[in-house]
GROMACS .gro file of C-alpha atoms in nm:
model
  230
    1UNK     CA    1  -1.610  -0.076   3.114
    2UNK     CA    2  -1.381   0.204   2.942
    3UNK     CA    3  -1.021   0.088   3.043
    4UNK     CA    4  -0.898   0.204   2.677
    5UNK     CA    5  -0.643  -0.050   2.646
    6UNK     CA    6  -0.585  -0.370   2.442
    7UNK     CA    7  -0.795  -0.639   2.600
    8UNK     CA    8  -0.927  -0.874   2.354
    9UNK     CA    9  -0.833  -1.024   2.006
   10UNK     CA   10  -0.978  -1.167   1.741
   11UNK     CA   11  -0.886  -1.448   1.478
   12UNK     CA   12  -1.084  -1.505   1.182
   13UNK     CA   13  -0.962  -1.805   1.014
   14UNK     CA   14  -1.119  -1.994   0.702
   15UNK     CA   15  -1.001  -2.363   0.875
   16UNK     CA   16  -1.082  -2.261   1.280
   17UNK     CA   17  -1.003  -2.653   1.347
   18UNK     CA   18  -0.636  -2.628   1.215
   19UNK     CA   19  -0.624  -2.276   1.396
   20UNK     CA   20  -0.755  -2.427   1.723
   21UNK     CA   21  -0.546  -2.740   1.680
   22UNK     CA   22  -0.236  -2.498   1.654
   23UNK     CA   23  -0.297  -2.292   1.941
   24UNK     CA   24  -0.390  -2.546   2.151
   25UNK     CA   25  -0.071  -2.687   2.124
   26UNK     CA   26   0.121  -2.439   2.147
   27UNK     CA   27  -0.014  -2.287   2.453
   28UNK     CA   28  -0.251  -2.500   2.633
   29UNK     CA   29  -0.586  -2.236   2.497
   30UNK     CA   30  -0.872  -2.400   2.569
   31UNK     CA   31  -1.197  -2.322   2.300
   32UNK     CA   32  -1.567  -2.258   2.403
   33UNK     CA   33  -1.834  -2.239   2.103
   34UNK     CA   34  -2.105  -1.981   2.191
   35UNK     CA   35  -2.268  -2.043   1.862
   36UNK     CA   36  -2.160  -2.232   1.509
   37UNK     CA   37  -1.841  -2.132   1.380
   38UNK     CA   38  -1.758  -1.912   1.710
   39UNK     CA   39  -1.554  -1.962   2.015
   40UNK     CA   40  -1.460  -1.792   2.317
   41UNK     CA   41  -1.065  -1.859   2.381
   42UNK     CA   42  -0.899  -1.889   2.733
   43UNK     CA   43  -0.572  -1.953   2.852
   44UNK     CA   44  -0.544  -2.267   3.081
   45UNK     CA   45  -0.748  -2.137   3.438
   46UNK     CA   46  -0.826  -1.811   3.275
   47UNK     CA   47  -1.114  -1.599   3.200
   48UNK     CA   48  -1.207  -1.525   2.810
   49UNK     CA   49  -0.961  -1.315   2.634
   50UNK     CA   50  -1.024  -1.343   2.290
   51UNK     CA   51  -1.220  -1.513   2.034
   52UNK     CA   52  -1.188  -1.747   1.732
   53UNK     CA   53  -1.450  -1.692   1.448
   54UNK     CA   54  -1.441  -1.889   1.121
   55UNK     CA   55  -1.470  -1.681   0.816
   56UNK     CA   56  -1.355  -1.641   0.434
   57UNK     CA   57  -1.029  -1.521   0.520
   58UNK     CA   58  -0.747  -1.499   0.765
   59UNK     CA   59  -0.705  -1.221   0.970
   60UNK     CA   60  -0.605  -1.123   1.315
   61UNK     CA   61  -0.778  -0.835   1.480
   62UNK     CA   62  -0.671  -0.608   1.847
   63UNK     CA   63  -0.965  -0.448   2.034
   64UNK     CA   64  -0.961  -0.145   2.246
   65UNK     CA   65  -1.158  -0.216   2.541
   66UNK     CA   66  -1.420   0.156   2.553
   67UNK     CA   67  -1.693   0.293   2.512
   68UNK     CA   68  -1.735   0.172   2.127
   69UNK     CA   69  -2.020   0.402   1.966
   70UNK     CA   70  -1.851   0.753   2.103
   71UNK     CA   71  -1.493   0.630   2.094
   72UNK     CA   72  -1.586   0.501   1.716
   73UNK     CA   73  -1.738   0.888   1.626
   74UNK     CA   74  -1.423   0.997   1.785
   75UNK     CA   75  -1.163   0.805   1.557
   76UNK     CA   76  -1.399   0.904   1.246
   77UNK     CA   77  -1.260   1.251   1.301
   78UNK     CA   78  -0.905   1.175   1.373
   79UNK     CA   79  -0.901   0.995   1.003
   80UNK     CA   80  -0.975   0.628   1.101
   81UNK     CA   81  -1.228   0.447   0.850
   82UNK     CA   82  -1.500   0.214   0.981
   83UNK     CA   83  -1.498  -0.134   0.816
   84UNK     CA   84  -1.747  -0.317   1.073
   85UNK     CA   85  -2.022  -0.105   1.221
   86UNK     CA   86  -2.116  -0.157   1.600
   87UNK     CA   87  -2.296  -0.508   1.650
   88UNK     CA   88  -2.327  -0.779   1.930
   89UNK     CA   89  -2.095  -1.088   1.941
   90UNK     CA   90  -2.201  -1.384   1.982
   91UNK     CA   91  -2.061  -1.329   2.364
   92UNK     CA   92  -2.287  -1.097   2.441
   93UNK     CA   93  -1.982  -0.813   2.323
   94UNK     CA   94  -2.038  -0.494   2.145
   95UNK     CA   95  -1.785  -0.419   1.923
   96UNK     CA   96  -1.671  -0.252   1.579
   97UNK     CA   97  -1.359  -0.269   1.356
   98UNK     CA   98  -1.174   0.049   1.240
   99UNK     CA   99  -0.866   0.113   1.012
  100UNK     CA  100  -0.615   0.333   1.166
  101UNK     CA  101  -0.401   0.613   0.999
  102UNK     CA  102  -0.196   0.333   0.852
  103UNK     CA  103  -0.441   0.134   0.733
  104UNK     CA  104  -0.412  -0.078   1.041
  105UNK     CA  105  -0.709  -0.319   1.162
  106UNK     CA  106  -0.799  -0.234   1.506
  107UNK     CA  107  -1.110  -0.318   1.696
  108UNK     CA  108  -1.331  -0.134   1.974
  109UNK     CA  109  -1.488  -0.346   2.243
  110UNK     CA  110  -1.733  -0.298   2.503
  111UNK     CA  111  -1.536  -0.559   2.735
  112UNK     CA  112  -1.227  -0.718   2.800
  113UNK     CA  113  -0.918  -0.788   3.049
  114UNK     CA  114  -0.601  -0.613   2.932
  115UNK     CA  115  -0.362  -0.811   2.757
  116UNK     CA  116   0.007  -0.824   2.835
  117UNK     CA  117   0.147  -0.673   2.497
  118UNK     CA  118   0.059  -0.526   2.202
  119UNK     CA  119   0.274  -0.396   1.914
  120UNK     CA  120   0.186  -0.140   1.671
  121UNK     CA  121   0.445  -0.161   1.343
  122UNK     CA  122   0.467   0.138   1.120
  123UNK     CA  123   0.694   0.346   0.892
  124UNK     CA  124   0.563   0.636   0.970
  125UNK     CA  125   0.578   0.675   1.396
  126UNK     CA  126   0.503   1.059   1.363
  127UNK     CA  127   0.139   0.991   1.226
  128UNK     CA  128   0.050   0.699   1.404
  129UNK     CA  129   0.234   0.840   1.770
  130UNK     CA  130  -0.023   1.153   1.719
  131UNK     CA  131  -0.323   0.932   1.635
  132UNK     CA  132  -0.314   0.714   1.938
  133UNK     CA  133  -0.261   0.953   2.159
  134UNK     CA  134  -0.566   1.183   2.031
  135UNK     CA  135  -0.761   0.861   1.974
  136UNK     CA  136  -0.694   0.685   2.323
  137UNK     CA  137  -0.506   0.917   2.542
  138UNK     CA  138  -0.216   0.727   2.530
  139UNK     CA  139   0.160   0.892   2.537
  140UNK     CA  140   0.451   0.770   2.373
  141UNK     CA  141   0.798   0.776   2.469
  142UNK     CA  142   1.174   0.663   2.315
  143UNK     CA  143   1.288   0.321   2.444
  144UNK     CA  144   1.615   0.322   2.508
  145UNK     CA  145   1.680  -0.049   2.623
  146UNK     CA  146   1.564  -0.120   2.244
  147UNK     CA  147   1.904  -0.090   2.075
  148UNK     CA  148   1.950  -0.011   1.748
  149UNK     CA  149   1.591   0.012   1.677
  150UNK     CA  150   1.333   0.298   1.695
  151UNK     CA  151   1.084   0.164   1.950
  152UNK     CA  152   0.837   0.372   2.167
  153UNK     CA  153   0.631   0.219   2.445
  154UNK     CA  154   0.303   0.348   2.537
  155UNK     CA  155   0.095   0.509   2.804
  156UNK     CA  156  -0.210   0.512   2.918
  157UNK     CA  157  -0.330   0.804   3.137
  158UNK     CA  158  -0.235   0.725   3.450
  159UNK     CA  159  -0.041   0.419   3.415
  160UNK     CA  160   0.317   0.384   3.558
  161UNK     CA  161   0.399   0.110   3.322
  162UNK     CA  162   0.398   0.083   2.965
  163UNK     CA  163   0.098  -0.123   2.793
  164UNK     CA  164   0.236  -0.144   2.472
  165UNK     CA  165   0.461  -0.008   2.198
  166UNK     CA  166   0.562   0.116   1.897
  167UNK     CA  167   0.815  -0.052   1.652
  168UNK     CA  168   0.927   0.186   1.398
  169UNK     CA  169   1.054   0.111   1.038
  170UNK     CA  170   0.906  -0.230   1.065
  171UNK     CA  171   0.608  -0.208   0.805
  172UNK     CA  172   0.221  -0.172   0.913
  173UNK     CA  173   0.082  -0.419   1.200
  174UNK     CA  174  -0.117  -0.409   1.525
  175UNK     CA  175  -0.072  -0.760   1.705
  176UNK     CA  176  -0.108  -0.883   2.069
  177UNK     CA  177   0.176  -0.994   2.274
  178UNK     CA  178   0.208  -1.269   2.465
  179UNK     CA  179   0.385  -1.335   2.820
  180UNK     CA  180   0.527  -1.682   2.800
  181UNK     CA  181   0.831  -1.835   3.041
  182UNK     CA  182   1.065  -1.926   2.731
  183UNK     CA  183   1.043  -1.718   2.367
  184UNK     CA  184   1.267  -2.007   2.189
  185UNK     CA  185   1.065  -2.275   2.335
  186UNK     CA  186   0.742  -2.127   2.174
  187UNK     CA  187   0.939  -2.022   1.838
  188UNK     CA  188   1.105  -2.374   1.803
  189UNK     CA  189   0.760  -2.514   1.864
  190UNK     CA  190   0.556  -2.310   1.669
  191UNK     CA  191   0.795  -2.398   1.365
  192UNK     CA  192   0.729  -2.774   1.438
  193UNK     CA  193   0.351  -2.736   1.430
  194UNK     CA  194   0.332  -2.505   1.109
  195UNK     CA  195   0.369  -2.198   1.190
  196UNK     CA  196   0.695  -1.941   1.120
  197UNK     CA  197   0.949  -1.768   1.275
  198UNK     CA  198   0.943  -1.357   1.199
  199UNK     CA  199   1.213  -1.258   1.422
  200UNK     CA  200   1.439  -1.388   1.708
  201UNK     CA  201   1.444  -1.429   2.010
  202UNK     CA  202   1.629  -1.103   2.064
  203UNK     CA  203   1.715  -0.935   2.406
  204UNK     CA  204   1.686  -0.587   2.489
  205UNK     CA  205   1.885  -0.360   2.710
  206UNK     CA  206   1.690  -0.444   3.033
  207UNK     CA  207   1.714  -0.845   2.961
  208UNK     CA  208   1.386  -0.888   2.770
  209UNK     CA  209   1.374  -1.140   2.513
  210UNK     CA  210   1.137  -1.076   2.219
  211UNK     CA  211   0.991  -1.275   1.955
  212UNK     CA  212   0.770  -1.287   1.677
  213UNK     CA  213   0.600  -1.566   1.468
  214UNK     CA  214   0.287  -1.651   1.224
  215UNK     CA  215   0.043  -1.890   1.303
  216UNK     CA  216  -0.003  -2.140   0.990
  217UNK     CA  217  -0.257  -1.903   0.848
  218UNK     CA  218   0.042  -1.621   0.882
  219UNK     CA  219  -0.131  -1.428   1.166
  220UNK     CA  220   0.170  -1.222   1.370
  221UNK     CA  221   0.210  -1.247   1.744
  222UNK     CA  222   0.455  -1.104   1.930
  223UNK     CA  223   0.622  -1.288   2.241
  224UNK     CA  224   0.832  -1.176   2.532
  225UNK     CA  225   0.978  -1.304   2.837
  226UNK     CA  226   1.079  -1.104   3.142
  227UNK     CA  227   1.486  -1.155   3.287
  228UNK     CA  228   1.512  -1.358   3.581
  229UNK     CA  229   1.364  -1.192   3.877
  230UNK     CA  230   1.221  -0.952   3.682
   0.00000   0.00000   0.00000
């Protein structure tokens, strides 16, 4: 498979039963253990999109659905540095973990489905804009519904929609993003179970309504939900 787009994530959490506790009640995510201290993690009638691995610290990786052992040779020479060399999940998935130009984790994964969102912060778009697009292909262009921010959204060769974006002036992250029906509900809730509110809900020029939050181990997410109709 070599969709080279964000189709997986990973949480690495040194309590996995407060993590699945969390995100089981917050969304419903239902928690398969391949093997001790790993799960697979599905959304309620959905297929495997991520996984939840307990570890010594807290941590929550994206992964770049490719071909990872030419892909990871590739990013070597565009300035990435490898922090996990290629090796077999539990799941049966090959996969490695890179830093970016901005020191940003971001993994490479034999398999996946493509998620709905993902976010890369950074204060310095010029760097990271030229990276992704030499690393993955993907372009980068101004938002303009994003008012008063600097936000680019991303694509891949090919695409007519954007897969993800770019948030400018807003520190270093990579983080998924999440399609849910109600970005207050899940904020409000999260709060209640633990977890913090980063930022809104906001709406942008086209009537989308963005959030962020951190789960109780202060892993970011990023939320959305589309306008009415849209």
């Amino acid at each position: 498979m070599n969709t080279r787009t964000v189709g997986w994530f990973e949480i690495t959490a040194t309590d996995p039963d407060r993590c699945r506790k969390f995100y089981d009640g917050l969304f419903g995510w239902e928690f398969t253990e391949a093997e001790a201290g790993y799960w697979t993690v599905a959304g309620p009638g959905s297929s495997s999109m991520g996984a939840l691995r307990s570890g010594d610290r807290d941590e929550l990786t994206i992964f770049v659905v490719c071909e990872v052992a030419g892909t990871l040779s590739h990013l070597e020479s565009l300035g990435a540095r490898v922090i996990a060399s290629p090796s077999r999940t539990p799941a049966g998935d090959l996969q490695a973990v890179v830093e970016d130009v901005r020191s940003n984790r971001l993994g490479l994964s034999s398999s996946g489905t493509p998620v709905a969102w993902f976010e890369i912060g950074t204060d310095d778009p010029g760097a990271t804009r030229k990276f992704y697009e030499n690393a993955f292909g993907w372009t980068s262009e101004r938002d303009e519904a994003a008012e008063g921010v600097e936000y680019y959204s991303f694509l891949a060769p090919g695409a007519e929609q954007p897969i993800g974006g770019i948030f400018a002036g807003a520190g270093d992250y990579a983080i998924p993003g999440l399609l849910v029906s109600d970005v207050e509900d899940v904020l409000d809730r999260c709060e209640r179970s633990g977890g913090s509110r980063v930022m809104g809900p906001v709406s942008d020029g086209n009537g989308l309504t963005i959030g962020q939050f951190t789960d109780p181990s202060g892993n970011r997410w990023s939320s959305f939900a589309v306008p009415s109709g849209g």
